[in-house]
C-alpha positions as MATLAB code, in Angstrom:
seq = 'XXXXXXXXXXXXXXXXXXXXXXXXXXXXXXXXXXXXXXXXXXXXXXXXXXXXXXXXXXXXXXXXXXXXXXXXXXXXXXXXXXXXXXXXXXXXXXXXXXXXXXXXXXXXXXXXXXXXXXXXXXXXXXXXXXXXXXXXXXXXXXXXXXXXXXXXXXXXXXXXXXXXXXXXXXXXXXXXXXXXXXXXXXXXXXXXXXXXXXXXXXXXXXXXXXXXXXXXXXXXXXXXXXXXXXXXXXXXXXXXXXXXXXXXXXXXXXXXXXXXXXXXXXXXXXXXXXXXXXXXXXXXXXXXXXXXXXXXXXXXXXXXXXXXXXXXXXXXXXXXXXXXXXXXXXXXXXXXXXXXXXXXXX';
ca = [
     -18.401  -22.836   28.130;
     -14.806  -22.542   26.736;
     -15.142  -20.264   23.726;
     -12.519  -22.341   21.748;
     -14.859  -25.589   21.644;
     -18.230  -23.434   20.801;
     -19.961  -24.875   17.801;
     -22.826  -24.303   15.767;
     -24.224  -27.533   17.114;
     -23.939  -25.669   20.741;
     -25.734  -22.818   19.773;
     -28.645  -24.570   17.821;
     -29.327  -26.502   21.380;
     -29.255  -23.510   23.522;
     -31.548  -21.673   21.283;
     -34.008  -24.823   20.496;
     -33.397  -24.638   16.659;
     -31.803  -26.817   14.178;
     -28.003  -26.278   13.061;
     -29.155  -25.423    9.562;
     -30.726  -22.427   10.851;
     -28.706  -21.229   12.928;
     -25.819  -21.455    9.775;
     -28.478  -19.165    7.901;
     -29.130  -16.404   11.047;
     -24.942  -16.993   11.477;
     -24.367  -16.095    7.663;
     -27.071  -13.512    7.465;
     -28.573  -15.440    5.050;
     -32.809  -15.009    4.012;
     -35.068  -17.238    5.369;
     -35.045  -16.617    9.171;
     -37.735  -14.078   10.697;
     -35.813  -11.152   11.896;
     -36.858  -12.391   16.138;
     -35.397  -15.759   15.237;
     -32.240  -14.260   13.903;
     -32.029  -11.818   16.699;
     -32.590  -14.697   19.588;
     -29.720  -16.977   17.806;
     -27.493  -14.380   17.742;
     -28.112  -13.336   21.415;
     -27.553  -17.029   22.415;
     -24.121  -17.371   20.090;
     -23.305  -13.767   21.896;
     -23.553  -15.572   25.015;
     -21.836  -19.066   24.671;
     -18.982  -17.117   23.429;
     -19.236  -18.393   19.637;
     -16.593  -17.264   16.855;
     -16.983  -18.084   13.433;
     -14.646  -20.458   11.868;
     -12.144  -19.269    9.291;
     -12.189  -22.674    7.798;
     -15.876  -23.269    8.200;
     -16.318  -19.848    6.488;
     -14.142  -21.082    3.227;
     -15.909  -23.765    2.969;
     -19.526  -22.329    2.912;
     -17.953  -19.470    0.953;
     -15.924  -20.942   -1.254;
     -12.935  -18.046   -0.261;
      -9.845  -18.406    1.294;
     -10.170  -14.886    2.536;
      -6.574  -14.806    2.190;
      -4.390  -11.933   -0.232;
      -1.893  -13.179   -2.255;
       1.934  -11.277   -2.725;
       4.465  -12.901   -5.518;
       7.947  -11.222   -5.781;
      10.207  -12.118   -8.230;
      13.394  -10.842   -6.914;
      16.385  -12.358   -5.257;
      15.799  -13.496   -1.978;
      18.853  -11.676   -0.975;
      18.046   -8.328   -2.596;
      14.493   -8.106   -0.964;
      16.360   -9.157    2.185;
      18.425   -5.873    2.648;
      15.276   -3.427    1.057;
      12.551   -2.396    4.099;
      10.282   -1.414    1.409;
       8.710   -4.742    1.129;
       8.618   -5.619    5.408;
       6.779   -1.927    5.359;
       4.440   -2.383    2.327;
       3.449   -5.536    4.351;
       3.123   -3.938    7.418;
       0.607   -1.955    6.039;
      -1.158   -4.614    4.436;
      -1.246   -7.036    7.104;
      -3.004   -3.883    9.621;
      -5.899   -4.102    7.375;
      -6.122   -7.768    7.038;
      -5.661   -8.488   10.796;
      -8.780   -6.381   11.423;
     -10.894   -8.437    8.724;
      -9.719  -12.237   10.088;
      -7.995  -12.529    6.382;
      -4.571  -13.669    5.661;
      -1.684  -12.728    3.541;
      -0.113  -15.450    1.452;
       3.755  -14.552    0.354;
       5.686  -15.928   -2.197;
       9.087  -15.113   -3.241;
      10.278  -16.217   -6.733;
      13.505  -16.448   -8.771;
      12.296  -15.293  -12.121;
       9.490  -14.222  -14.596;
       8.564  -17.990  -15.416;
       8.222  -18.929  -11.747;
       6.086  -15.917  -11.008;
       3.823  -17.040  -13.536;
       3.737  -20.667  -12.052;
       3.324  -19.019   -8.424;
       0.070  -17.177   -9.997;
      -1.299  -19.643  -11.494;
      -0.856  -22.308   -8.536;
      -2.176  -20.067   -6.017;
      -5.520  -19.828   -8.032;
      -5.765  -22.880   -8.931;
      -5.191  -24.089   -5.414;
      -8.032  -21.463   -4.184;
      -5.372  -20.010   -1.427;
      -6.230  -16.598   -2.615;
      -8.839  -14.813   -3.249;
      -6.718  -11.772   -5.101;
      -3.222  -10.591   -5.066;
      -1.071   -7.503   -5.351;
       0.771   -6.945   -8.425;
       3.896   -5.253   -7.765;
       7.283   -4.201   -9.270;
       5.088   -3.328  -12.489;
       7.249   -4.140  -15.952;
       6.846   -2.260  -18.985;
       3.935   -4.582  -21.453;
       3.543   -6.294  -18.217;
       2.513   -9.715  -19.146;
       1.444  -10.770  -15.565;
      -1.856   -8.667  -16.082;
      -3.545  -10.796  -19.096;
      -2.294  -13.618  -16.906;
      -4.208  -12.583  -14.251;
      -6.979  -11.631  -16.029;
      -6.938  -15.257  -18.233;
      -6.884  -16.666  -14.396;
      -9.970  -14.274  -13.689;
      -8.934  -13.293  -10.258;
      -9.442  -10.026   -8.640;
      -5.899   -7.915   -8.733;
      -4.679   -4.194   -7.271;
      -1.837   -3.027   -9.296;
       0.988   -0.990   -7.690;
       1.358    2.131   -9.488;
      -0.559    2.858  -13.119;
       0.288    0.139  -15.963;
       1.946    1.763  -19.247;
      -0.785   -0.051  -21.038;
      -4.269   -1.737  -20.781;
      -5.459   -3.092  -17.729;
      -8.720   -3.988  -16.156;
      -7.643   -3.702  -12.250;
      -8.071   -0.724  -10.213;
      -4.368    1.173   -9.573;
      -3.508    2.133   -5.712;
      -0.426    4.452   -7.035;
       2.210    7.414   -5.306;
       4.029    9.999   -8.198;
       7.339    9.247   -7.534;
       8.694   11.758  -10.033;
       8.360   14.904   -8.262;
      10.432   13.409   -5.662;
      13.226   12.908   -7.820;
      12.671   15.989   -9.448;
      12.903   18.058   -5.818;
      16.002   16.173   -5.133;
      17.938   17.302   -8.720;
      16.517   20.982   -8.350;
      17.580   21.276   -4.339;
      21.162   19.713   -5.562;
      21.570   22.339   -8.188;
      19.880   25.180   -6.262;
      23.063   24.414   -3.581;
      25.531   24.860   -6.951;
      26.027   21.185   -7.791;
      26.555   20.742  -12.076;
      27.820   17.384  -11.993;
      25.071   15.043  -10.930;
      24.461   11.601  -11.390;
      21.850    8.976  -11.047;
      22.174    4.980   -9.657;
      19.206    3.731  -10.995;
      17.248    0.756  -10.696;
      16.344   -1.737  -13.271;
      15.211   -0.361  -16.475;
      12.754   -3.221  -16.578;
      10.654   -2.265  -14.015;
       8.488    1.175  -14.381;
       9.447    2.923  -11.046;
      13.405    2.290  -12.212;
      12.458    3.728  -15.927;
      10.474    6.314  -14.602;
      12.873    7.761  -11.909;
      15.685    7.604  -14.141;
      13.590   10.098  -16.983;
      12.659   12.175  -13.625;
      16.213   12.813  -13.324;
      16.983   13.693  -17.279;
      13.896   15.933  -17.224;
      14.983   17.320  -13.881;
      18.639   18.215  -15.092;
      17.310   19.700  -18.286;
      15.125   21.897  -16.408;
      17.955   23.285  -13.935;
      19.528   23.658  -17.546;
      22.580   21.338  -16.751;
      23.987   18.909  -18.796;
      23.364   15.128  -18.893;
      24.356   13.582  -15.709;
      25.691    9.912  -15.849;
      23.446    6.818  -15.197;
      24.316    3.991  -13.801;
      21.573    1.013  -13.938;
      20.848   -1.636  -10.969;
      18.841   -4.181   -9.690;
      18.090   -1.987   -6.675;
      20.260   -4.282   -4.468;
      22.828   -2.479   -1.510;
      25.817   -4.389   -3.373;
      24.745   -2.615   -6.503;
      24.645    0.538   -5.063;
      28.000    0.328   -3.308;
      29.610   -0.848   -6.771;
      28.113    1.729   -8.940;
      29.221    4.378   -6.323;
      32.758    2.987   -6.294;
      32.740    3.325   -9.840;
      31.472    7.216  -10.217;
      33.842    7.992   -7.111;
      36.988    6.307   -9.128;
      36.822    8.762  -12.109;
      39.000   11.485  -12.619;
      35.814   13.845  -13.012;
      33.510   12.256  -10.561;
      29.980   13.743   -9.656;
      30.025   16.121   -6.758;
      26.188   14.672   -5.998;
      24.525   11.429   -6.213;
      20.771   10.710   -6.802;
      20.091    6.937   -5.536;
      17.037    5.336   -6.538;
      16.468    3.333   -2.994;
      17.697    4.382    0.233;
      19.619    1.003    0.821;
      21.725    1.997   -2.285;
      21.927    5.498   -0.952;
      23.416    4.098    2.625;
      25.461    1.914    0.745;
      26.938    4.741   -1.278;
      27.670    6.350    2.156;
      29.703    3.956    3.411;
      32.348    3.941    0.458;
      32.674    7.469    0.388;
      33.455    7.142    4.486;
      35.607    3.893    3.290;
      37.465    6.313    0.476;
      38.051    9.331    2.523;
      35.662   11.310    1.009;
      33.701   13.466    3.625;
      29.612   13.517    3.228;
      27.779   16.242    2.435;
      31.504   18.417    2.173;
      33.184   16.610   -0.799;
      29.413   14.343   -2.258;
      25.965   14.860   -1.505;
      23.718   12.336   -1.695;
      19.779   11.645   -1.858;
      17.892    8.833   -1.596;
      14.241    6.993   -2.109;
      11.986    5.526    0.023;
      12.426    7.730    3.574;
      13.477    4.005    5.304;
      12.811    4.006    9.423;
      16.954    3.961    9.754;
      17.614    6.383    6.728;
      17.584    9.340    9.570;
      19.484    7.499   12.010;
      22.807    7.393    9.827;
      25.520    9.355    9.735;
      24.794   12.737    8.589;
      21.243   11.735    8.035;
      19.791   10.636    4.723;
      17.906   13.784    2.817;
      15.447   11.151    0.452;
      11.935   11.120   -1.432;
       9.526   10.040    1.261;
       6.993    7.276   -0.168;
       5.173    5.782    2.446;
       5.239    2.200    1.970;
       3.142    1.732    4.948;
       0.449    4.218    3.861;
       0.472    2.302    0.241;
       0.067   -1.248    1.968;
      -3.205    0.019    3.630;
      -4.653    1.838    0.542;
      -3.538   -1.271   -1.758;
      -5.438   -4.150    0.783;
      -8.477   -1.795    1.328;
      -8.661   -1.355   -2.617;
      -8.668   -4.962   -2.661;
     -11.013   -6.626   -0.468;
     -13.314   -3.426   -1.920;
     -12.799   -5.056   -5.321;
     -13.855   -8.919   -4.241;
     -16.579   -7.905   -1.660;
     -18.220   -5.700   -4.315;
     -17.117   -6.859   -7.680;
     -15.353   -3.044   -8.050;
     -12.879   -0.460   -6.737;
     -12.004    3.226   -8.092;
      -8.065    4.015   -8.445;
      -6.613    5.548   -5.437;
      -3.937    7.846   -5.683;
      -2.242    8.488   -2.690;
      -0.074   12.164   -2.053;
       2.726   12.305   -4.230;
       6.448   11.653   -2.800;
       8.280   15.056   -1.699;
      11.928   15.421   -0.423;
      12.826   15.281    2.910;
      15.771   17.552    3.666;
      18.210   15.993    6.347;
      22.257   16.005    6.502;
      23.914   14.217    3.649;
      23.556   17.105    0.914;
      24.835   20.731    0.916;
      27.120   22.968   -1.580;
      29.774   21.784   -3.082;
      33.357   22.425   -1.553;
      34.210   25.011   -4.809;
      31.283   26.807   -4.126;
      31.697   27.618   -0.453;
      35.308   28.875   -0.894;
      34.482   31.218   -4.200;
      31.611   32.397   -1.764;
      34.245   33.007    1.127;
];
């Protein structure tokens, strides 16, 4: 028999039982003797039977589907591979459990909120990731008000109720502003991301910490929204002053690439005349030219820990915090000493 057009109703007449009980032995529900169960099962082997997804919801009452909501600009989360990895990793745990990720991407803060509350409402999702964490975030007593099961990216700066899947991002930057100053840079500065957001706030006091530690003084700081065109303004602005930085700290690796290309657009020769670091340790940040030294944070790695955390937390009802290794530089081609330091050393 085609596998495709198997039914319950199949199975119950091969094995001589009624549908109802072969539902129960199918569900590993109580109330069928353990041969019973055992002979339907053997018979649904045999016919070829799969379970329904939809037949499942409906008995269930899940969707067994994960919900994602970005609020950013379509655009921006277009040219940023974090995201298409994060999912990657998500979607290699979900594939394996017959469950579903639902995606939405929003404009703003009010639309999020609408997106949240329609996808519970709707019962598409049976939890979501909450990402791109804000400082108060107001999104977790939404969620909890909604009373659906969450996995936060990264450890709220307040009270929340949802297990934390999180990577230390600080020690990254802080590698990258201590290897810049080890090679003799003193003029550093930092393209940031949004100060709204509690990666962007916390990178950025990474750096100040970082260049009070190598006892420099304050390096400049220019804020973003993360996005490439961002980047490349922000580093045609440093580049343009009479004292510009002799090394650049991006916060994203698209920024950092970005910042690459006007320096190559401006004459100014990478890692000779600027070094620059990035975030994220992007497939194609190696494959540019001289290859991107970043902060590796393994948004593949997080998208598996963050769905396993998750379906842990609405199969059982609870799920510890998972912190995965923290991010570390990775040491490539687009930093060395600066040029005043290799001829006084000559």
């Amino acid at each position: 028999m085609n596998a495709q057009k198997v039914t319950i109703a199949d199975v119950a007449k091969r094995a001589g039982v009624s549908k109802g009980l072969v539902s129960f032995a199918l569900n590993d529900r109580p109330g069928v003797s353990p041969e019973t169960r055992s002979r339907i099962l053997a018979v649904a082997g045999d016919l070829g039977w799969k379970p329904s997804l939809r037949a499942r919801s409906l008995s269930t009452r899940r969707s067994f589907a994960l919900g994602l909501v970005v609020a950013r600009n379509p655009e921006v989360l277009g040219s940023d591979p974090f995201f298409p990895s994060f999912i990657a990793g998500v979607e290699s745990i979900l594939s394996n459990r017959g469950q579903a990720l639902v995606l939405s991407v929003v404009p703003s803060e009010e639309a999020e909120f609408r997106s949240y509350r329609q996808l519970v409402d709707d019962g598409r999702v049976d939890g979501v990731f909450l990402t791109d964490l804000r400082h108060d975030d107001p999104r977790i007593p939404l969620l909890t008000e909604l009373g659906v099961p969450a996995v936060t990216l990264g450890r709220p700066d307040g009270p929340s109720p949802f297990p934390a899947v999180s990577i230390d991002d600080t020690p990254g930057i802080a590698e990258s502003v201590a290897y810049l100053a080890q090679l003799g840079h003193r003029r550093i500065a930092h393209i940031a991301g949004s100060s709204t957001m509690l990666h962007g706030s916390r990178r950025r006091e990474a750096f100040d910490a970082a260049l009070r530690a190598a006892g420099l003084p304050a390096g400049q700081t220019i804020e973003t929204d993360f996005s490439v065109a961002a980047g490349s303004d922000a580093t045609r602005r440093l580049l343009g002053q009479e004292d510009a930085p002799t090394a650049i700290v991006y916060a994203n690796d698209p920024m950092a690439i970005a910042g690459l290309g006007v320096a190559h657009e401006l004459g100014i020769r990478v890692p000779d005349e600027l070094s620059i670091t990035g975030f994220d340790d992007i497939d194609f940040s190696r494959y540019v030219y001289p290859p991107l030294t970043t902060v590796s944070a393994t948004p593949v790695v997080w998208g598996r820990a963050a769905a396993t955390t998750l379906l842990a937390l609405i199969e059982t009802g609870t799920a510890a915090d998972v912190d995965l290794p923290a991010a570390r530089l990775i040491i490539r081609g687009s930093a060395a000493a600066p040029a005043h330091t290799r001829k006084s050393a000559t």
